[in-house]
Tab-separated table of C-alpha atoms in Angstrom:
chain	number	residue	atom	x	y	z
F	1	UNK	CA	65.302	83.137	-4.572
F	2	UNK	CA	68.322	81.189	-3.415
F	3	UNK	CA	67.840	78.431	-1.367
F	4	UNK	CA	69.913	79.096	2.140
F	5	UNK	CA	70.430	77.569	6.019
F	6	UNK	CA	70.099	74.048	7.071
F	7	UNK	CA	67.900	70.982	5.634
F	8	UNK	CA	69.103	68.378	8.388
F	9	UNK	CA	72.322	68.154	10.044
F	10	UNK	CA	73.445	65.920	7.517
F	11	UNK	CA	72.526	67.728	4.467
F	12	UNK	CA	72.591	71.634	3.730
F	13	UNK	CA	73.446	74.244	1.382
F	14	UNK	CA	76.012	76.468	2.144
F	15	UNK	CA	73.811	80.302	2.619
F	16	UNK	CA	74.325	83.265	1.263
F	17	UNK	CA	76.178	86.195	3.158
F	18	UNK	CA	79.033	87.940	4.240
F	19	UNK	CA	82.265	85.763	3.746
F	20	UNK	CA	86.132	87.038	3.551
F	21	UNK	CA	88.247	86.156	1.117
F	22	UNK	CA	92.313	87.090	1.380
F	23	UNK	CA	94.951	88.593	-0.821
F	24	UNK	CA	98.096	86.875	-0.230
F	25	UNK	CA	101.264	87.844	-1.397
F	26	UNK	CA	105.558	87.836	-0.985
F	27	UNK	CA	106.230	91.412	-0.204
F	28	UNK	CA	109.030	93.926	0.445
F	29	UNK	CA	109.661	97.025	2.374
F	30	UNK	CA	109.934	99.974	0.382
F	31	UNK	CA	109.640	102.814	2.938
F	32	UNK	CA	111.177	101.992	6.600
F	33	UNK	CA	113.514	99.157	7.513
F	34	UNK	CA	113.329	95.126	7.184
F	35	UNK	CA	115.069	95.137	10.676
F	36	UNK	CA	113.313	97.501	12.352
F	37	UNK	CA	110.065	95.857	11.478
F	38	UNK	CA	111.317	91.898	12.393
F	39	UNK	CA	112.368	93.593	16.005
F	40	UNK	CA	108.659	95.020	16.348
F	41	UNK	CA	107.231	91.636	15.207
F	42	UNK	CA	109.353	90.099	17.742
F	43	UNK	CA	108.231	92.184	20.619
F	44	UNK	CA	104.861	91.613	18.940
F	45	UNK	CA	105.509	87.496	19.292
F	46	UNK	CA	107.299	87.823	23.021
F	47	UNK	CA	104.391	89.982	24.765
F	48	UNK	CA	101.555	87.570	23.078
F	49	UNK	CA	103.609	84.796	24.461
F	50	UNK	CA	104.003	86.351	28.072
F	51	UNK	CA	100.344	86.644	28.084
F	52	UNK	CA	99.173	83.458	27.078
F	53	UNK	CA	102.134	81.750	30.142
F	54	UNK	CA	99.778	83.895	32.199
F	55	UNK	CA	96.937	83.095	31.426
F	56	UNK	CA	97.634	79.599	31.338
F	57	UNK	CA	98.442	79.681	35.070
F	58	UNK	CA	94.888	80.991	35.734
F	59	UNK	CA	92.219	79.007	37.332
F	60	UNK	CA	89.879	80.686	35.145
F	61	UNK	CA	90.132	82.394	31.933
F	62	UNK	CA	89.212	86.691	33.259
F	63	UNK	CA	87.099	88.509	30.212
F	64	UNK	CA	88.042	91.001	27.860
F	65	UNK	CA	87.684	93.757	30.609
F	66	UNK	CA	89.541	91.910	32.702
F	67	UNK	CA	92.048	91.270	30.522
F	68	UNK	CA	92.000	95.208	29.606
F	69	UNK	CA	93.182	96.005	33.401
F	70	UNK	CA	95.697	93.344	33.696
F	71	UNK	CA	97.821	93.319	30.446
F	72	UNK	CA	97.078	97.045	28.117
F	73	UNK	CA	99.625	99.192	30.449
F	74	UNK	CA	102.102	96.060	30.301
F	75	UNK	CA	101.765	96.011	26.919
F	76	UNK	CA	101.523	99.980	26.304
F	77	UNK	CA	105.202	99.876	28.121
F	78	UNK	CA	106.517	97.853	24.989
F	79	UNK	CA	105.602	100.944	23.216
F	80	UNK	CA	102.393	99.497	20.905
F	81	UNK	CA	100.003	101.774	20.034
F	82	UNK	CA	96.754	101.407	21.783
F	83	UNK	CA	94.664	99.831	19.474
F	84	UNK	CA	97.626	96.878	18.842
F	85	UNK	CA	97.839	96.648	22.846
F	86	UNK	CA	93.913	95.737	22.656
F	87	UNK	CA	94.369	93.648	19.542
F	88	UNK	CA	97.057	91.608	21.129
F	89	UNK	CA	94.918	90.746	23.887
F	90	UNK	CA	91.591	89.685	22.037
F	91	UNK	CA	93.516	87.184	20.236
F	92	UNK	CA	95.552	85.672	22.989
F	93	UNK	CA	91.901	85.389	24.540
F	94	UNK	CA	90.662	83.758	22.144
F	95	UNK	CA	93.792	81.618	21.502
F	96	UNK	CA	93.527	80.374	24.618
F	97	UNK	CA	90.014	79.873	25.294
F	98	UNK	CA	90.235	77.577	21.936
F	99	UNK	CA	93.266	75.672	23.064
F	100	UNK	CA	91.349	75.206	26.520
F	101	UNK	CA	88.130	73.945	24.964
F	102	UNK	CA	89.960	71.259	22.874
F	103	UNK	CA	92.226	69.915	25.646
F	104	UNK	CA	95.185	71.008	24.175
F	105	UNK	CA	98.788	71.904	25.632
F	106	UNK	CA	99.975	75.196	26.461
F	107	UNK	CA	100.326	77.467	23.257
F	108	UNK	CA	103.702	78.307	22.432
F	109	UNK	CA	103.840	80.932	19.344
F	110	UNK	CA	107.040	80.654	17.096
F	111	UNK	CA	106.236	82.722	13.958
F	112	UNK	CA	106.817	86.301	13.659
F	113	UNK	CA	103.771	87.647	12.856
F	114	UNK	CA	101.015	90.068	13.367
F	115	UNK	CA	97.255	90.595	12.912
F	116	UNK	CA	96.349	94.685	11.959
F	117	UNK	CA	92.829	95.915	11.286
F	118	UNK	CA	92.240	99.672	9.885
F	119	UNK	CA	93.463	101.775	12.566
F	120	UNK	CA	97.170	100.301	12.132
F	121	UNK	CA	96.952	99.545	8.478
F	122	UNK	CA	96.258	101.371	5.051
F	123	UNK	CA	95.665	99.279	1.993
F	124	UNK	CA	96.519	100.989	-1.316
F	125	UNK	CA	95.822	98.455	-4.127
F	126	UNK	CA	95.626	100.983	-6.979
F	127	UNK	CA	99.431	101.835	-6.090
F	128	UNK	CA	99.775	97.787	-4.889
F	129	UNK	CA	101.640	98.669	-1.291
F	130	UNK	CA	100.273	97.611	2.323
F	131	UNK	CA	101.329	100.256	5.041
F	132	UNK	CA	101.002	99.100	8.669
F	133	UNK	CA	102.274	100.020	12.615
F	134	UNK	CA	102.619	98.104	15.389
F	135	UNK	CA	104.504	100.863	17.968
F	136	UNK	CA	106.059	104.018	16.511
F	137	UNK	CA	106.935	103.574	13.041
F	138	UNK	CA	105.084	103.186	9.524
F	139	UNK	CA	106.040	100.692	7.155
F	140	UNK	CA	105.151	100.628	3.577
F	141	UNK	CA	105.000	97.162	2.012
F	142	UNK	CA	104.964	96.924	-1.809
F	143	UNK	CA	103.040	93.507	-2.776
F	144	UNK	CA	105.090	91.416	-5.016
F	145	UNK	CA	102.685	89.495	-7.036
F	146	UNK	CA	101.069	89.859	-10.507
F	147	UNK	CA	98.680	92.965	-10.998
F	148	UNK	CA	95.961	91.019	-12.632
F	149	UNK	CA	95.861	89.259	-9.394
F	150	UNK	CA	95.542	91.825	-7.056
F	151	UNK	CA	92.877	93.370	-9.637
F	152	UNK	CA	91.004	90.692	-8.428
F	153	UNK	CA	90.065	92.273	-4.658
F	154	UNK	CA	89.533	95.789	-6.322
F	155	UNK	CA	86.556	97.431	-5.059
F	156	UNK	CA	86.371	94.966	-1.868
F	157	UNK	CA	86.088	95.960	1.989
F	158	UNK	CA	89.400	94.937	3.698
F	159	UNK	CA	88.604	93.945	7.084
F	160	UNK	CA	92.523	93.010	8.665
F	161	UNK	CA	95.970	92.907	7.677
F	162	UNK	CA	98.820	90.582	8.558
F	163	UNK	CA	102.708	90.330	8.456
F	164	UNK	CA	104.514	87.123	8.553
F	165	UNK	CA	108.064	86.829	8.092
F	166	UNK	CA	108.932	82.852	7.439
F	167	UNK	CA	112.004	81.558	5.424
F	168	UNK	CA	113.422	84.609	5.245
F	169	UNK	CA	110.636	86.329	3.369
F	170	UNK	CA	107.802	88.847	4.057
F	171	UNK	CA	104.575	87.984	3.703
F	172	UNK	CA	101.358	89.982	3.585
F	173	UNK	CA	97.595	88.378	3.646
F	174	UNK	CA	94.527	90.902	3.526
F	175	UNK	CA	91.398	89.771	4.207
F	176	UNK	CA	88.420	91.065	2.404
F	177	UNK	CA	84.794	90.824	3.027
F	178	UNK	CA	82.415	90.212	-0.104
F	179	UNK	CA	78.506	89.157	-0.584
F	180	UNK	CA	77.767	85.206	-1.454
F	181	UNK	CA	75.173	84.889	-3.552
F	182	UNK	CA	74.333	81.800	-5.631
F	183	UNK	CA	72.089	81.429	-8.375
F	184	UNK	CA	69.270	79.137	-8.299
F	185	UNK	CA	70.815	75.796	-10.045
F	186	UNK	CA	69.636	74.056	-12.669
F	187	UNK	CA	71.178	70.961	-12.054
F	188	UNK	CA	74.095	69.456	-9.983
F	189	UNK	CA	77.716	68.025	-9.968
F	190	UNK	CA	78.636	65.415	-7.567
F	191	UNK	CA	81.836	64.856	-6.704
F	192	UNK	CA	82.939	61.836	-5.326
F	193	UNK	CA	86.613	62.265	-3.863
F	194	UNK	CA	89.080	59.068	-4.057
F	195	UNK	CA	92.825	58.729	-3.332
F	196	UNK	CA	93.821	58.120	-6.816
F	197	UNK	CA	90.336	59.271	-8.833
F	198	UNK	CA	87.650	62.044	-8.696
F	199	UNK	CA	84.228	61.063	-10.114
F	200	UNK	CA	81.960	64.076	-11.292
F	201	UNK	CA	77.740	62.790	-11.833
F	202	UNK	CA	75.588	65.215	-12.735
F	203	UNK	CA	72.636	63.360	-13.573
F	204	UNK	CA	73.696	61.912	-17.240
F	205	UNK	CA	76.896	60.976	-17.513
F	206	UNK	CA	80.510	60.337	-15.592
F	207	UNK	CA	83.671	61.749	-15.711
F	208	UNK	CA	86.480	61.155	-14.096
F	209	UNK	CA	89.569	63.384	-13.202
F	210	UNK	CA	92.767	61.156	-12.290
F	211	UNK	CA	94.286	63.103	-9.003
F	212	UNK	CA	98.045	63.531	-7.543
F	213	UNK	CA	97.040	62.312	-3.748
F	214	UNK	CA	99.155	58.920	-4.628
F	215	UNK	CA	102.330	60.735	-5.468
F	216	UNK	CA	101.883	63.402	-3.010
F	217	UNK	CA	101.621	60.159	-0.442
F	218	UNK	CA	104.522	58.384	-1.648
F	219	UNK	CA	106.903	61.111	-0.677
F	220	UNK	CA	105.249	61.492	2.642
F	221	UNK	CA	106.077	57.551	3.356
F	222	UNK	CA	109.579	58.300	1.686
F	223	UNK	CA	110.279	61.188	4.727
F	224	UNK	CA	108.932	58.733	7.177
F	225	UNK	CA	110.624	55.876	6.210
F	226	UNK	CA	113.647	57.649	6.148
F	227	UNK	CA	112.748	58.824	10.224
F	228	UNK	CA	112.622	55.309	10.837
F	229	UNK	CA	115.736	54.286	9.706
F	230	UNK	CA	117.131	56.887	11.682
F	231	UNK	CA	115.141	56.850	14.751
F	232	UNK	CA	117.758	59.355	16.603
F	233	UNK	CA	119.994	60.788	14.014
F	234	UNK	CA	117.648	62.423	11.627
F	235	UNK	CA	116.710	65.343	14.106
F	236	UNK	CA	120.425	66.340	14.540
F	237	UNK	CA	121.953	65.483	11.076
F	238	UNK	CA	121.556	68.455	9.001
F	239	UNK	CA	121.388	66.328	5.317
F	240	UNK	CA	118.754	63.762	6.727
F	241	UNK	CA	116.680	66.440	8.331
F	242	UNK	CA	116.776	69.057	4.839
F	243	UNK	CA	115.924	65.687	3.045
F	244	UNK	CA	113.083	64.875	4.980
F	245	UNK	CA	111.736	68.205	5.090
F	246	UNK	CA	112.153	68.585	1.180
F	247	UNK	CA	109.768	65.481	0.749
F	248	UNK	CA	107.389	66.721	3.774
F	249	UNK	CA	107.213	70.216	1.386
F	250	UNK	CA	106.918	68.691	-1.814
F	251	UNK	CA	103.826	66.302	-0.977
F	252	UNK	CA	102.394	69.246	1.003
F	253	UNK	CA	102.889	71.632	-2.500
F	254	UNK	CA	101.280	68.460	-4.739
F	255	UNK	CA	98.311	68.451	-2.956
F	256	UNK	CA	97.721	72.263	-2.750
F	257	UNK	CA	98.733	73.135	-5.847
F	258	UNK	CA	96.979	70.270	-7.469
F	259	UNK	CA	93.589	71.207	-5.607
F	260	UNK	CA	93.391	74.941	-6.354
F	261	UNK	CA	93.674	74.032	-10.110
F	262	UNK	CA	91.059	71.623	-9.765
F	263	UNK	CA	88.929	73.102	-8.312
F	264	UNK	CA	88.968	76.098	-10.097
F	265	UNK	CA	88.424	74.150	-13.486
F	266	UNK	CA	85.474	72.242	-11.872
F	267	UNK	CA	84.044	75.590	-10.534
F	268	UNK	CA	84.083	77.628	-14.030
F	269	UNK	CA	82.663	74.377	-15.197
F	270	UNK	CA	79.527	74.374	-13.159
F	271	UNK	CA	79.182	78.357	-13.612
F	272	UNK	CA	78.749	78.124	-17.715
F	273	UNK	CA	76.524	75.230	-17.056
F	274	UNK	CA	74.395	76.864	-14.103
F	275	UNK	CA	75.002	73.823	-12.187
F	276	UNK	CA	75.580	73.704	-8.181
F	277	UNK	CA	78.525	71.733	-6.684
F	278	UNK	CA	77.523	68.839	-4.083
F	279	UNK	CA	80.367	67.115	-1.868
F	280	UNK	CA	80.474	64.590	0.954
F	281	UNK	CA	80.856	65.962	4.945
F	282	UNK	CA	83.971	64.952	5.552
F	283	UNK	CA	83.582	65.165	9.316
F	284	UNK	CA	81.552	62.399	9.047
F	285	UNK	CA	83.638	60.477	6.819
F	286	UNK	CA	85.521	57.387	9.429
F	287	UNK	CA	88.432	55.406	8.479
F	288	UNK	CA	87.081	52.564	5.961
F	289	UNK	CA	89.855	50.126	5.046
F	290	UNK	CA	91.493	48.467	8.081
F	291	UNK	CA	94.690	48.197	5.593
F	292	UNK	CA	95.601	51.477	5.914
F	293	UNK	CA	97.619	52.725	8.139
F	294	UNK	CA	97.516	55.624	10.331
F	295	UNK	CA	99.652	58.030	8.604
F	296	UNK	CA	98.136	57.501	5.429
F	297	UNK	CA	94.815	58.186	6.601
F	298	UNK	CA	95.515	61.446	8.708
F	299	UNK	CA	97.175	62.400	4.627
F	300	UNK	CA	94.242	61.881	2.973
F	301	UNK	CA	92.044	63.269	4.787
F	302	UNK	CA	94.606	66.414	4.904
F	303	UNK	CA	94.280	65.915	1.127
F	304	UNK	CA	90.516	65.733	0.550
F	305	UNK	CA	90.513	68.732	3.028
F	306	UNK	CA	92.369	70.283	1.035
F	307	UNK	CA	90.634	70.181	-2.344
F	308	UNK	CA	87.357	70.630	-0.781
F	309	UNK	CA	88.368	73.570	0.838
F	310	UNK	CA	89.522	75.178	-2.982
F	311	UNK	CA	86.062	74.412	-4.510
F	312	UNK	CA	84.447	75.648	-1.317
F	313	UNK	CA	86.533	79.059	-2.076
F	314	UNK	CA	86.572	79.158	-5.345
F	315	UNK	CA	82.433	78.095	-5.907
F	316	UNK	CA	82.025	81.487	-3.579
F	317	UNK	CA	84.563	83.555	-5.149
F	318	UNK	CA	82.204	83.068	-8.231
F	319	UNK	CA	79.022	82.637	-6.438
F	320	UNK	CA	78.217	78.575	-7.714
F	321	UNK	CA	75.561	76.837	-4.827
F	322	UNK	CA	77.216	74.061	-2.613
F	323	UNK	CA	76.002	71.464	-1.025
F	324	UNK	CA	76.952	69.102	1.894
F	325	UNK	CA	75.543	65.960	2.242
F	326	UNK	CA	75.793	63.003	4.438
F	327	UNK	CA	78.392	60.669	3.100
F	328	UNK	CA	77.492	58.061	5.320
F	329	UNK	CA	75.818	54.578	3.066
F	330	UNK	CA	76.838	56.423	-0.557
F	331	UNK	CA	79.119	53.375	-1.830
F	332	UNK	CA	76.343	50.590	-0.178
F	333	UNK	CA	73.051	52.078	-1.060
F	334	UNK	CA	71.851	51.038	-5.294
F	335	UNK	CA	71.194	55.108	-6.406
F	336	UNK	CA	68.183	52.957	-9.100
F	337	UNK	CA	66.272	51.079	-6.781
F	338	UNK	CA	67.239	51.971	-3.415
F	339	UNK	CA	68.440	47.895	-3.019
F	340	UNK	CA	71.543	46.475	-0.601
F	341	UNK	CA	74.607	46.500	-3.142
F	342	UNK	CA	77.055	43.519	-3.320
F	343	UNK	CA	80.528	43.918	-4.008
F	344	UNK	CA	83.259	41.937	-6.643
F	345	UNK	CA	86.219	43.915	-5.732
F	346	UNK	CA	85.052	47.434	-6.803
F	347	UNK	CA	82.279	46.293	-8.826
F	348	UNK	CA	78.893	46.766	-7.448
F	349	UNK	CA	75.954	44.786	-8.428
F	350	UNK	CA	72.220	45.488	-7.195
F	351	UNK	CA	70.335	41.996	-7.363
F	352	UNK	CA	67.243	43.556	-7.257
F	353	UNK	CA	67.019	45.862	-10.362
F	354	UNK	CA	70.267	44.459	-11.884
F	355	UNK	CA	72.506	47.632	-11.865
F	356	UNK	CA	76.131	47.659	-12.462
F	357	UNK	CA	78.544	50.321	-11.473
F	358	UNK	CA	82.069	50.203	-10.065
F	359	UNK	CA	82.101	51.929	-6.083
F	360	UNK	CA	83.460	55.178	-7.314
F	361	UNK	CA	80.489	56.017	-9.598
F	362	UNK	CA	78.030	54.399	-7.329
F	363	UNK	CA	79.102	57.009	-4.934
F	364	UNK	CA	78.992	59.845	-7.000
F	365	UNK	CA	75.361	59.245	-7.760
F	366	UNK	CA	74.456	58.386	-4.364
F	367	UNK	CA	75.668	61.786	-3.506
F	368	UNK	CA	73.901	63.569	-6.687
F	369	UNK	CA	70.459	62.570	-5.453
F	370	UNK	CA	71.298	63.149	-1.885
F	371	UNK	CA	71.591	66.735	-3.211
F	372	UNK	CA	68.941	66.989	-5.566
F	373	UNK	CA	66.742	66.066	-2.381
F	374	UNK	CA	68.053	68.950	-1.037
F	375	UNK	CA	67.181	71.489	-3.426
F	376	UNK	CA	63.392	70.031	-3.592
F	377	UNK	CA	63.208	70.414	-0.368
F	378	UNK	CA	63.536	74.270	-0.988
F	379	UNK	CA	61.235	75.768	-2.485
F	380	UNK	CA	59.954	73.211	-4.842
F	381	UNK	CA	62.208	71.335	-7.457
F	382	UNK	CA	64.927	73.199	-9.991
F	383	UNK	CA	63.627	71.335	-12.806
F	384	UNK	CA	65.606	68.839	-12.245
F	385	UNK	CA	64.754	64.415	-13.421
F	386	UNK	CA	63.443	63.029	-10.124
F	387	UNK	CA	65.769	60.202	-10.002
F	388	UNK	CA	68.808	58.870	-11.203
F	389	UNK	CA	69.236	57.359	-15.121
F	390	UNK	CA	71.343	55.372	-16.686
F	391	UNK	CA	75.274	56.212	-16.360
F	392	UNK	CA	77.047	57.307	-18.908
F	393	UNK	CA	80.580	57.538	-18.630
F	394	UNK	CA	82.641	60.110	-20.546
F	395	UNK	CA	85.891	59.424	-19.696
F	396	UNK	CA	85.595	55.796	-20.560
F	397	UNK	CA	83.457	56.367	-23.981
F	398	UNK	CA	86.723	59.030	-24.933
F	399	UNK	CA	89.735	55.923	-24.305
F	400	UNK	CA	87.350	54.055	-26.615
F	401	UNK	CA	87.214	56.169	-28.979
F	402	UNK	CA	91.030	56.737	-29.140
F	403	UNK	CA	91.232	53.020	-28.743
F	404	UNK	CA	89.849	52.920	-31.697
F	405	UNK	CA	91.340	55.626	-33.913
């Protein structure tokens, strides 16, 4: 039976369930009109914006039945249908009750956009077109992606729609429910996530995946650098500001493109083997290197974010185990003996049992048992080796090897 729920707070498998997972594609309208639907989408935007100024000048935040008597004729009197009127008002609720509980400023919404469930939205993936309302009209939305793709969600329970126009385009996301459930494991990859490496341990040998996080960075600096040599000018001079937002996009598209392929690759790789997936909570990962800036540590942590998040999808798209565990101690702790580790540079050495390793696989194994202890701690072991043995590392045996050829 699957192992599910929590171990500790520092260590858990993620349980099996209900999750959503969403179709999202460019798409164009094929029955109504482009501009009738951006002038509905910006009524949409300007009454969910008239609310939240509202309720941000409220004492208290009133409850949904509240907000039902003060806002659904308003809103009704824009001419959205009645199930949009209470739609609009959930979310602002909730929008604001968020921004509230995290000290944050007033909201102020600037996309055009709207969230539809299935009483203002019909999803037809057989003949690949969306067709939603928001007041008086129905729009049919023809999804403009590949049909092996949308193939994919077949036989899935939507559960909302929404519309986004941004850069000129229309977008459409549909979100799906689907049942998570992982197979019992019989044995584990741990993934130890650097700036410039990944390490994968799972239990015999290394391997090591070289990642674009340095690249993606450098144009980040580039943008910012390039704001600081033109502390005032950049926001008003058209070829500065395209040029910084180009490099903003590009290391944004590096990272996410570069994680969805990884992670899918790792994924499929743990699914032939029947392994489960183990990675470090990064909440409780701190800044670790007084040398680095800022900046560069809010972009890595966007970056390992951003991978994790495409394994986390992608491991229950295909229904692999994952596991969180504490990353606090994985680089200090010898994964052999248990011993204090010493440091030259990046080289770890345990003076108790004599182990060698450089930081990045001493991490990855620290994390591998961390999970292992995990799954013996449900239901009795996987038949899985107890502790840790010897590294081997494949990625270093292979530039050997063509060393020597």
């Amino acid at each position: 039976m699957p192992c599910e729920g929590v171990i500790r707070l520092s260590s858990r498998r993620i349980p099996e369930g209900t999750y959503h997972r969403a179709l999202k594609a460019e798409a164009e309208v094929v029955d109504g009109n482009l501009n009738d639907l951006l002038w509905d989408l910006t009524l949409y935007r300007h009454a969910m914006q008239r609310i939240v100024d509202a309720l941000w000048d409220l004492d208290r935040v009133p409850n949904r039945s509240q907000m039902h008597q003060l806002f659904y004729q308003l809103l009704r009197s824009y001419g959205f249908r009645a199930h949009v009127a209470r739609n609009i008002y959930d979310y602002v609720l909730a929008l604001v009750k968020a921004t509230r509980s995290n000290n944050g400023s007033r909201p102020v919404l600037r996309r055009l956009s709207a969230r539809l469930d299935y009483q203002d939205a019909k999803v037809e993936l057989n003949k690949g077109v969306v067709k939603v309302i928001l007041r008086d009209k129905w729009y049919t939305l023809k999804l403009k992606h590949r049909r092996d793709y949308i193939e994919k969600f077949r036989g899935l329970r939507w559960k909302e729609v929404h519309v986004k126009y941004e850069n000129s385009k229309l977008f459409v996301s549909v979100i799906f429910e689907f049942k998570y459930h992982p197979y019992v494991p019989r044995n584990i990859i741990a993934l130890d996530i650097n700036l410039k490496t990944i390490v994968a341990y799972d239990g015999f040998g290394v391997r090591r995946f070289k990642t674009r996080f340095a690249d993606a960075l450098s144009k980040r600096k580039r943008a910012e650098e390039l704001q600081k040599r033109y502390p005032r000018r950049w926001r008003f001079n058209k070829r500065i500001l395209n040029r910084i937002k180009s490099l903003h996009g590009k290391a944004r598209s590096i990272v996410v493109d570069w994680s969805w392929k990884l992670a899918k690759q790792i994924v499929l790789k743990a699914l032939r083997r029947g392994h489960a997936i183990a990675l470090e909570d990064l909440n409780g990962l701190k800044k670790r290197a007084s040398n680095v800036s800022d900046v560069a540590w809010k972009f890595t942590m966007f970056a390992y974010r951003k991978l994790q998040h495409a394994i986390m999808a992608k491991a229950l798209e295909y229904g692999v185990p994952v596991i969180i565990v504490d990353p606090r101690n994985t680089s200090s702790v010898c994964p052999i003996c248990g011993g204090k580790l010493t440091y030259i540079h990046r080289l770890a050495i345990c003076e108790k049992c004599s182990f060698i390793a450089d930081r990045d696989t001493v991490g990855a194994m620290n994390i591998w048992l961390r999970a292992l202890r995990v799954l013996h701690a449900h239901a009795g072991a996987c038949g899985l080796p107890p502790s840790a043995p010897p590294v081997k590392d494949e990625t270093r045996q292979r530039g050997r090897k063509q060393m020597r050829g």
